[in-house]
PDB file of C-alpha atoms in Angstrom:
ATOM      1  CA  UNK E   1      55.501-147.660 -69.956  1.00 43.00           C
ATOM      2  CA  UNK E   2      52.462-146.738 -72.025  1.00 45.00           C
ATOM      3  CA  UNK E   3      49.390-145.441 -70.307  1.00 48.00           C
ATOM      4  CA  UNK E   4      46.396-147.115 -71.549  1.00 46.00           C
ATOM      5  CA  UNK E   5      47.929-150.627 -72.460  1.00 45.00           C
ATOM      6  CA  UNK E   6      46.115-153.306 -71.757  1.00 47.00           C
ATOM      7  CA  UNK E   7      43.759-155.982 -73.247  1.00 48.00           C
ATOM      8  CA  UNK E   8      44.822-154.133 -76.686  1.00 46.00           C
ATOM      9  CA  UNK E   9      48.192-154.095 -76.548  1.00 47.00           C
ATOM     10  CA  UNK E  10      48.915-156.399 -79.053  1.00 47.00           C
ATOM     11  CA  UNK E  11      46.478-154.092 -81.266  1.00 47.00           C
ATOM     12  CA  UNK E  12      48.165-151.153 -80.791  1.00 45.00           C
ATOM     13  CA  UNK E  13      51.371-152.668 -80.883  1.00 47.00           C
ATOM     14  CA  UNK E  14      51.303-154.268 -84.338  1.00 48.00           C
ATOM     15  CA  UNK E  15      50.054-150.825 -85.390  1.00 46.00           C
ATOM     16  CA  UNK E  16      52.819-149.117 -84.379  1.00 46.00           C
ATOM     17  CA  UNK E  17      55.204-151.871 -85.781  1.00 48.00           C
ATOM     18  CA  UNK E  18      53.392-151.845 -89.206  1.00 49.00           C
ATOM     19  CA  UNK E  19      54.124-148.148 -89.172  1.00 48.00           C
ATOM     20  CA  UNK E  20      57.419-148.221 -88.010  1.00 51.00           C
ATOM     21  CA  UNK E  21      56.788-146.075 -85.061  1.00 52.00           C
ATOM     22  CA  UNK E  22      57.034-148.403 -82.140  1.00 52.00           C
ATOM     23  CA  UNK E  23      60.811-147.831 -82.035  1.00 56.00           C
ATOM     24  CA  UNK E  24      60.900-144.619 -82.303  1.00 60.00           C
ATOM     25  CA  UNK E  25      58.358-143.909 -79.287  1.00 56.00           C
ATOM     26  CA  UNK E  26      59.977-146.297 -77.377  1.00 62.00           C
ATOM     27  CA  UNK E  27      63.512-144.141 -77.786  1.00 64.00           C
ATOM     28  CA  UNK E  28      61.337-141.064 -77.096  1.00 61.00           C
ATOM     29  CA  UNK E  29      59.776-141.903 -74.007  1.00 62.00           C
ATOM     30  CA  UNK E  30      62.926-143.096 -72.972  1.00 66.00           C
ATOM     31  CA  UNK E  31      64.872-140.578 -73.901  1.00 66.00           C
ATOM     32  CA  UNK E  32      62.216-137.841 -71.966  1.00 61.00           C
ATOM     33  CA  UNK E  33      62.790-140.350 -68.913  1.00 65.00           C
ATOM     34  CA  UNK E  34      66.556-139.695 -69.222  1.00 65.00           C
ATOM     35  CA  UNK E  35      66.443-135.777 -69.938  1.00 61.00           C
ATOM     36  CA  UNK E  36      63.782-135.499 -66.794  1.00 58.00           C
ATOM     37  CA  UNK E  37      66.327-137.109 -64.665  1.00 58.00           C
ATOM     38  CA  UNK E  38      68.988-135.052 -66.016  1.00 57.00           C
ATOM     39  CA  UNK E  39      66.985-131.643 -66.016  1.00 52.00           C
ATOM     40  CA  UNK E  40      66.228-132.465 -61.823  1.00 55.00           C
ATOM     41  CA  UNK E  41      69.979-132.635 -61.304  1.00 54.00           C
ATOM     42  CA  UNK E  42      71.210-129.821 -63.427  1.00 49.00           C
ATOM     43  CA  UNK E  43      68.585-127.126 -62.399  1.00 50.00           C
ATOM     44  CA  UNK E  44      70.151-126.037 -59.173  1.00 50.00           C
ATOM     45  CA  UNK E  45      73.729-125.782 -60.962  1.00 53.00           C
ATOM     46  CA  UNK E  46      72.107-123.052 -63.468  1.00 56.00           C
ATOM     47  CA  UNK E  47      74.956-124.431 -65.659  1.00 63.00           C
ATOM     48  CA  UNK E  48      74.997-124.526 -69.750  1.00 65.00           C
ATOM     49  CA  UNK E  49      74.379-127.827 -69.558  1.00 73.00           C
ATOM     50  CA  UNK E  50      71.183-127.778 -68.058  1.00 72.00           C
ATOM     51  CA  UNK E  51      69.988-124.879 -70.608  1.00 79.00           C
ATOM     52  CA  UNK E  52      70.963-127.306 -73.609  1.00 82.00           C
ATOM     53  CA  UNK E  53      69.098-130.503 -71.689  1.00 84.00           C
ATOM     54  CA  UNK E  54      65.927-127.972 -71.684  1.00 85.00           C
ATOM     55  CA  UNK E  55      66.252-127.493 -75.072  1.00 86.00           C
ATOM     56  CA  UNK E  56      66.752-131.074 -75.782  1.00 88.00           C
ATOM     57  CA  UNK E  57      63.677-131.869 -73.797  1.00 88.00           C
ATOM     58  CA  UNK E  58      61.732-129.505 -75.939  1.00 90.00           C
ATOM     59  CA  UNK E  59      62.357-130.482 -79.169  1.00 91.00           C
ATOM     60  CA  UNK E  60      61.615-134.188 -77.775  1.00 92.00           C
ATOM     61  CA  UNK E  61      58.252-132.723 -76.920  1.00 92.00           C
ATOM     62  CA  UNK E  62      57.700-131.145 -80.199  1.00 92.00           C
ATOM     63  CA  UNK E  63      59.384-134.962 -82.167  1.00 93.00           C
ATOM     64  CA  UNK E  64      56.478-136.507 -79.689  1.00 93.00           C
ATOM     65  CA  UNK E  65      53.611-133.923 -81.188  1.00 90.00           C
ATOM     66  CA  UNK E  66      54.763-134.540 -84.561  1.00 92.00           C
ATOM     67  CA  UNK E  67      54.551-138.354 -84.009  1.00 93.00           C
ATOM     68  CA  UNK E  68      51.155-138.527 -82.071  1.00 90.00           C
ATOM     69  CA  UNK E  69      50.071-136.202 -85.174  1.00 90.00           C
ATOM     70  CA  UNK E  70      50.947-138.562 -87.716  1.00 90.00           C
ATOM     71  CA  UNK E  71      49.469-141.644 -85.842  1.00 92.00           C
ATOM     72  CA  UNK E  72      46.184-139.720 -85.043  1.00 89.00           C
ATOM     73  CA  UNK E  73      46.201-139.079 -89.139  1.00 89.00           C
ATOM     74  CA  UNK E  74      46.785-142.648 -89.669  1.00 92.00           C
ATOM     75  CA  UNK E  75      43.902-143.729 -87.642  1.00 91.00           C
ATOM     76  CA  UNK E  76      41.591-141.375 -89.551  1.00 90.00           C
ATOM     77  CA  UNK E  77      43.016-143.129 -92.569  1.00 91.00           C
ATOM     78  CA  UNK E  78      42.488-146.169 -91.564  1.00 94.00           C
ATOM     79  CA  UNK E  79      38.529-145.696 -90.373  1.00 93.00           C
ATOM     80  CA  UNK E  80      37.680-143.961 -93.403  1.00 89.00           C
ATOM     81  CA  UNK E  81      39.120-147.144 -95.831  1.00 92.00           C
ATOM     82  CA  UNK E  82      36.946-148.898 -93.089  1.00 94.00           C
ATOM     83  CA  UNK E  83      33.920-146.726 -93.596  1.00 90.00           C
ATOM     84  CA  UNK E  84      33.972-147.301 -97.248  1.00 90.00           C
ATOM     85  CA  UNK E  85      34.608-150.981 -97.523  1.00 93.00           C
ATOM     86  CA  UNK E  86      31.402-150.825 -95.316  1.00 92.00           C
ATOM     87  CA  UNK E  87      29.733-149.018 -97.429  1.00 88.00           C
ATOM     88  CA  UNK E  88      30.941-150.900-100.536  1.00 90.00           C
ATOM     89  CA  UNK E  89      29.549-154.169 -98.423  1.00 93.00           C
ATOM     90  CA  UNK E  90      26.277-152.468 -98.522  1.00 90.00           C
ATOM     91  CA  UNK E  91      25.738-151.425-102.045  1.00 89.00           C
ATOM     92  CA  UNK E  92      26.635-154.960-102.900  1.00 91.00           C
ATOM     93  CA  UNK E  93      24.437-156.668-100.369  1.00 92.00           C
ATOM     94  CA  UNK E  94      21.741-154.459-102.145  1.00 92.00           C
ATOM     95  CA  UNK E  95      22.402-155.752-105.113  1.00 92.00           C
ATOM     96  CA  UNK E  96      22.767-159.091-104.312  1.00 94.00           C
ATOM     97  CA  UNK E  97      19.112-159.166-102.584  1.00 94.00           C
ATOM     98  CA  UNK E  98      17.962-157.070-105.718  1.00 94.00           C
ATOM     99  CA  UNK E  99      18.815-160.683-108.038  1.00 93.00           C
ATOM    100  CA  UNK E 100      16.619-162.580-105.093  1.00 95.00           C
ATOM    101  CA  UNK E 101      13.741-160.572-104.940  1.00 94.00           C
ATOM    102  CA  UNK E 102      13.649-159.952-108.838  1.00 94.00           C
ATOM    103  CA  UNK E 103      13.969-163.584-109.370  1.00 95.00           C
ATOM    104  CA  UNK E 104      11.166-164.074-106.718  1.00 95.00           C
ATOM    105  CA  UNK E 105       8.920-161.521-108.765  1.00 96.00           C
ATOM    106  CA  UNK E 106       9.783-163.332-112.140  1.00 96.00           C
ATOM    107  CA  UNK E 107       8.098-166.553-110.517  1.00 96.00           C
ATOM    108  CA  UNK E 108       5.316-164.738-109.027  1.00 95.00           C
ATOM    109  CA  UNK E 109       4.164-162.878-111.786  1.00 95.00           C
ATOM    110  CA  UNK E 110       4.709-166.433-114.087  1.00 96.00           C
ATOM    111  CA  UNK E 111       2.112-168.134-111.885  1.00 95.00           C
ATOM    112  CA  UNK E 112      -0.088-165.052-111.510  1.00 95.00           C
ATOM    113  CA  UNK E 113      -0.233-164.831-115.042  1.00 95.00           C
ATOM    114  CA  UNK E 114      -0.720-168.297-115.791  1.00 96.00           C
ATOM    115  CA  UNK E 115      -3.418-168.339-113.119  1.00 94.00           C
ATOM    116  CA  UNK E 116      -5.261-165.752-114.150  1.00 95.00           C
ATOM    117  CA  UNK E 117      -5.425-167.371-117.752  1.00 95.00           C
ATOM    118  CA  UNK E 118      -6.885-170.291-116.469  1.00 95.00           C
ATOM    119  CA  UNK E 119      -9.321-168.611-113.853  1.00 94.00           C
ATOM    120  CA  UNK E 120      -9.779-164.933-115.835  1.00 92.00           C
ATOM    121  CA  UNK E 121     -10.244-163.784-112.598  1.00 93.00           C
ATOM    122  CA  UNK E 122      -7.727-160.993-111.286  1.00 92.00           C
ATOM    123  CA  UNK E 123      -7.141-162.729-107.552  1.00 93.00           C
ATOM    124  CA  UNK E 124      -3.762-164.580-108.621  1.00 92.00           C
ATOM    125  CA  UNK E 125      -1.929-161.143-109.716  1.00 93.00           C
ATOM    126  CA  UNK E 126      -3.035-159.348-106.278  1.00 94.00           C
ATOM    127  CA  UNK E 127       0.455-160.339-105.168  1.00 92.00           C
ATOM    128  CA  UNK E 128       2.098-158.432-107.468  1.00 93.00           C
ATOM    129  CA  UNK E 129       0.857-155.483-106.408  1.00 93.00           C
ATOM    130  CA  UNK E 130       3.165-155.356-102.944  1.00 93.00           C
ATOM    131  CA  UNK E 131       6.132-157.265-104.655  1.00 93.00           C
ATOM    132  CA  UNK E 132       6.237-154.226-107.353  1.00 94.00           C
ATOM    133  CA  UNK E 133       6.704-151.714-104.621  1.00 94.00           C
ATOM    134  CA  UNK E 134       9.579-154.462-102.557  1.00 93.00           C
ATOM    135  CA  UNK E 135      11.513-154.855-106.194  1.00 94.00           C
ATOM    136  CA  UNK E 136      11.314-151.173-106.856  1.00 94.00           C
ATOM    137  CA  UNK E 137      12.874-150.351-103.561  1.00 93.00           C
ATOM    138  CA  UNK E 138      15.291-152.402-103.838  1.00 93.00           C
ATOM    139  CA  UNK E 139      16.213-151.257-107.338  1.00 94.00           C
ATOM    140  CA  UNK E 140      16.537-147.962-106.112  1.00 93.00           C
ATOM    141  CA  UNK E 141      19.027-149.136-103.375  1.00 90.00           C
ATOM    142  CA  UNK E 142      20.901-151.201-105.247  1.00 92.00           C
ATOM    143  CA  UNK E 143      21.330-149.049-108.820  1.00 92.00           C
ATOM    144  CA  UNK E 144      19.690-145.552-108.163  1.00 90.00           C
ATOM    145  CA  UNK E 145      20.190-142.304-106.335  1.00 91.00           C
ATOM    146  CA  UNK E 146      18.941-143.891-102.775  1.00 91.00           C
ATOM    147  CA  UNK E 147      22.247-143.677-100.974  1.00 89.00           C
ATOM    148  CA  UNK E 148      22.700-140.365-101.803  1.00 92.00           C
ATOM    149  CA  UNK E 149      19.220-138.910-100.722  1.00 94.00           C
ATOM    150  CA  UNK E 150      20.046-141.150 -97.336  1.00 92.00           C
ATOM    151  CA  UNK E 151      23.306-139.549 -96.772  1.00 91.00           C
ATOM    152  CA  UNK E 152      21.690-135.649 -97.510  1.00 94.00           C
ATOM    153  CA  UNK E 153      18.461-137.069 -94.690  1.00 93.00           C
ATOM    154  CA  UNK E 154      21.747-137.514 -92.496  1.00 91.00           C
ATOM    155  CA  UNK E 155      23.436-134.482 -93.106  1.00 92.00           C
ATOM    156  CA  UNK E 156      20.005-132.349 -92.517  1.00 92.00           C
ATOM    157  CA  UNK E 157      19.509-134.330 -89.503  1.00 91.00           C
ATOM    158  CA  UNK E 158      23.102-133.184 -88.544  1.00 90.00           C
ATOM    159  CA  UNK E 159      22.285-130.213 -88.845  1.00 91.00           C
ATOM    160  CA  UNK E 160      19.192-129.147 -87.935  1.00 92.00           C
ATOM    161  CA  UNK E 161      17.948-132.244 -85.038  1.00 90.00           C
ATOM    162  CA  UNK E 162      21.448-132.999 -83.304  1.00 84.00           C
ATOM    163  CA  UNK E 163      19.017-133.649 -79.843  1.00 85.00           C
ATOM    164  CA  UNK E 164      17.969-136.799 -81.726  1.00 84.00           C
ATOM    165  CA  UNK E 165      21.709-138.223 -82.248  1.00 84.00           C
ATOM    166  CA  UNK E 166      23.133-137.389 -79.084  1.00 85.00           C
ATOM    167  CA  UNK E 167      24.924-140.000 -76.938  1.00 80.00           C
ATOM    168  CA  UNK E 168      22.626-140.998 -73.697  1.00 84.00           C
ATOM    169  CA  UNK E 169      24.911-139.933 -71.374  1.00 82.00           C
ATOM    170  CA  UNK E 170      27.149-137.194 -73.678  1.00 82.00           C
ATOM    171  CA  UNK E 171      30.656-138.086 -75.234  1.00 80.00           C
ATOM    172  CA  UNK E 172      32.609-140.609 -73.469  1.00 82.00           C
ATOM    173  CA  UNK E 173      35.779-139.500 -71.274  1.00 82.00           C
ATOM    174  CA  UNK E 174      39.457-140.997 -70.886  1.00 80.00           C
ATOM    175  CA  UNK E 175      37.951-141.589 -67.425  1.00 85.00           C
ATOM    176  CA  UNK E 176      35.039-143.213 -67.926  1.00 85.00           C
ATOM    177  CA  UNK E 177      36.879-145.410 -70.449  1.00 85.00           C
ATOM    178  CA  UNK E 178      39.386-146.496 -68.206  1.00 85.00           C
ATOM    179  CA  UNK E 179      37.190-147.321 -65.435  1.00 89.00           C
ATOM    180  CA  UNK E 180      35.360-149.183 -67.415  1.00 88.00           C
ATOM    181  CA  UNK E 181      38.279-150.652 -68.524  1.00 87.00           C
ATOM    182  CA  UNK E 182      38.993-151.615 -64.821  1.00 91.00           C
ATOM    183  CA  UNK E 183      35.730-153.254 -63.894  1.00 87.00           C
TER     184      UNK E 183
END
């Protein structure tokens, strides 16, 4: 009945159901079946009938925009709560290996210190050299302005490269999805 169903039926089904609009597209498709078949028959009367089936059939159509509208706003919905979970996942990932690698630096520069008290030579705090510049970057992407200068990069690169972001072989097509689908 629906073009396009397949291995994600059940998806797309329990989409529509959580919604509440798997009913109503079922009665719409079904009632644009019944209206076609009605339409054929009445057209070479030219009666009244046929003139208030047309009309039926169009407001269908325009119920059917309306509904693919709100289910295409829905879907942005949905992938932009998606988008920032993500993103929430990220920050605190960032600040989660933040802990680790300051905890890491705490030891180092213990035992550097302590070795260089015993040695008073400057070899055993070498290592803290690279470690500052790890712990500062993380610190940065975990409690400073890092995401944000990221996400400008991104929007200049948007902007002003779009050759570098391009999909290999350009956007994909209905087509090309479904016979891909197929193989």
């Amino acid at each position: 009945m629906f073009r396009g169903w397949g291995k994600n039926q059940g998806c797309t089904q329990k989409f529509l159901t959580e919604g509440g609009q798997l009913g109503k597209v079922q009665e719409a498709f079904q009632f644009r079946e019944t209206i076609l078949l009605s339409v054929s028959s009445c057209q070479n009367m030219g009666s009244v009938i046929g003139k208030t089936m047309e009309e039926n059939f169009k407001k269908q159509q325009e119920f059917m925009e309306k509904n693919q509208e709100v289910m295409l706003d829905r879907q942005i919905q949905m992938q932009n709560q998606m988008r920032e979970r993500q993103a929430a996942m990220m920050v605190a990932r960032s600040r989660d290996m933040l802990n680790w690698w300051g905890a890491f630096y705490v030891t180092v520069a213990f035992f550097g210190i302590v070795g260089f008290l015993k040695t008073k030579k400057p070899v055993p705090l070498i290592p803290l050299l690279p470690f500052s510049f790890i712990v500062g970057y993380q610190y940065d992407l975990a409690y400073g302005n890092k995401m944000q200068r990221c996400r400008e990069e991104a929007e200049r690169v948007m902007a002003e490269e779009g050759s570098y972001i391009e999909l290999p072989r350009g956007l994909p097509t209905v087509q090309s999805i479904d016979a891909a689908r197929n193989q």
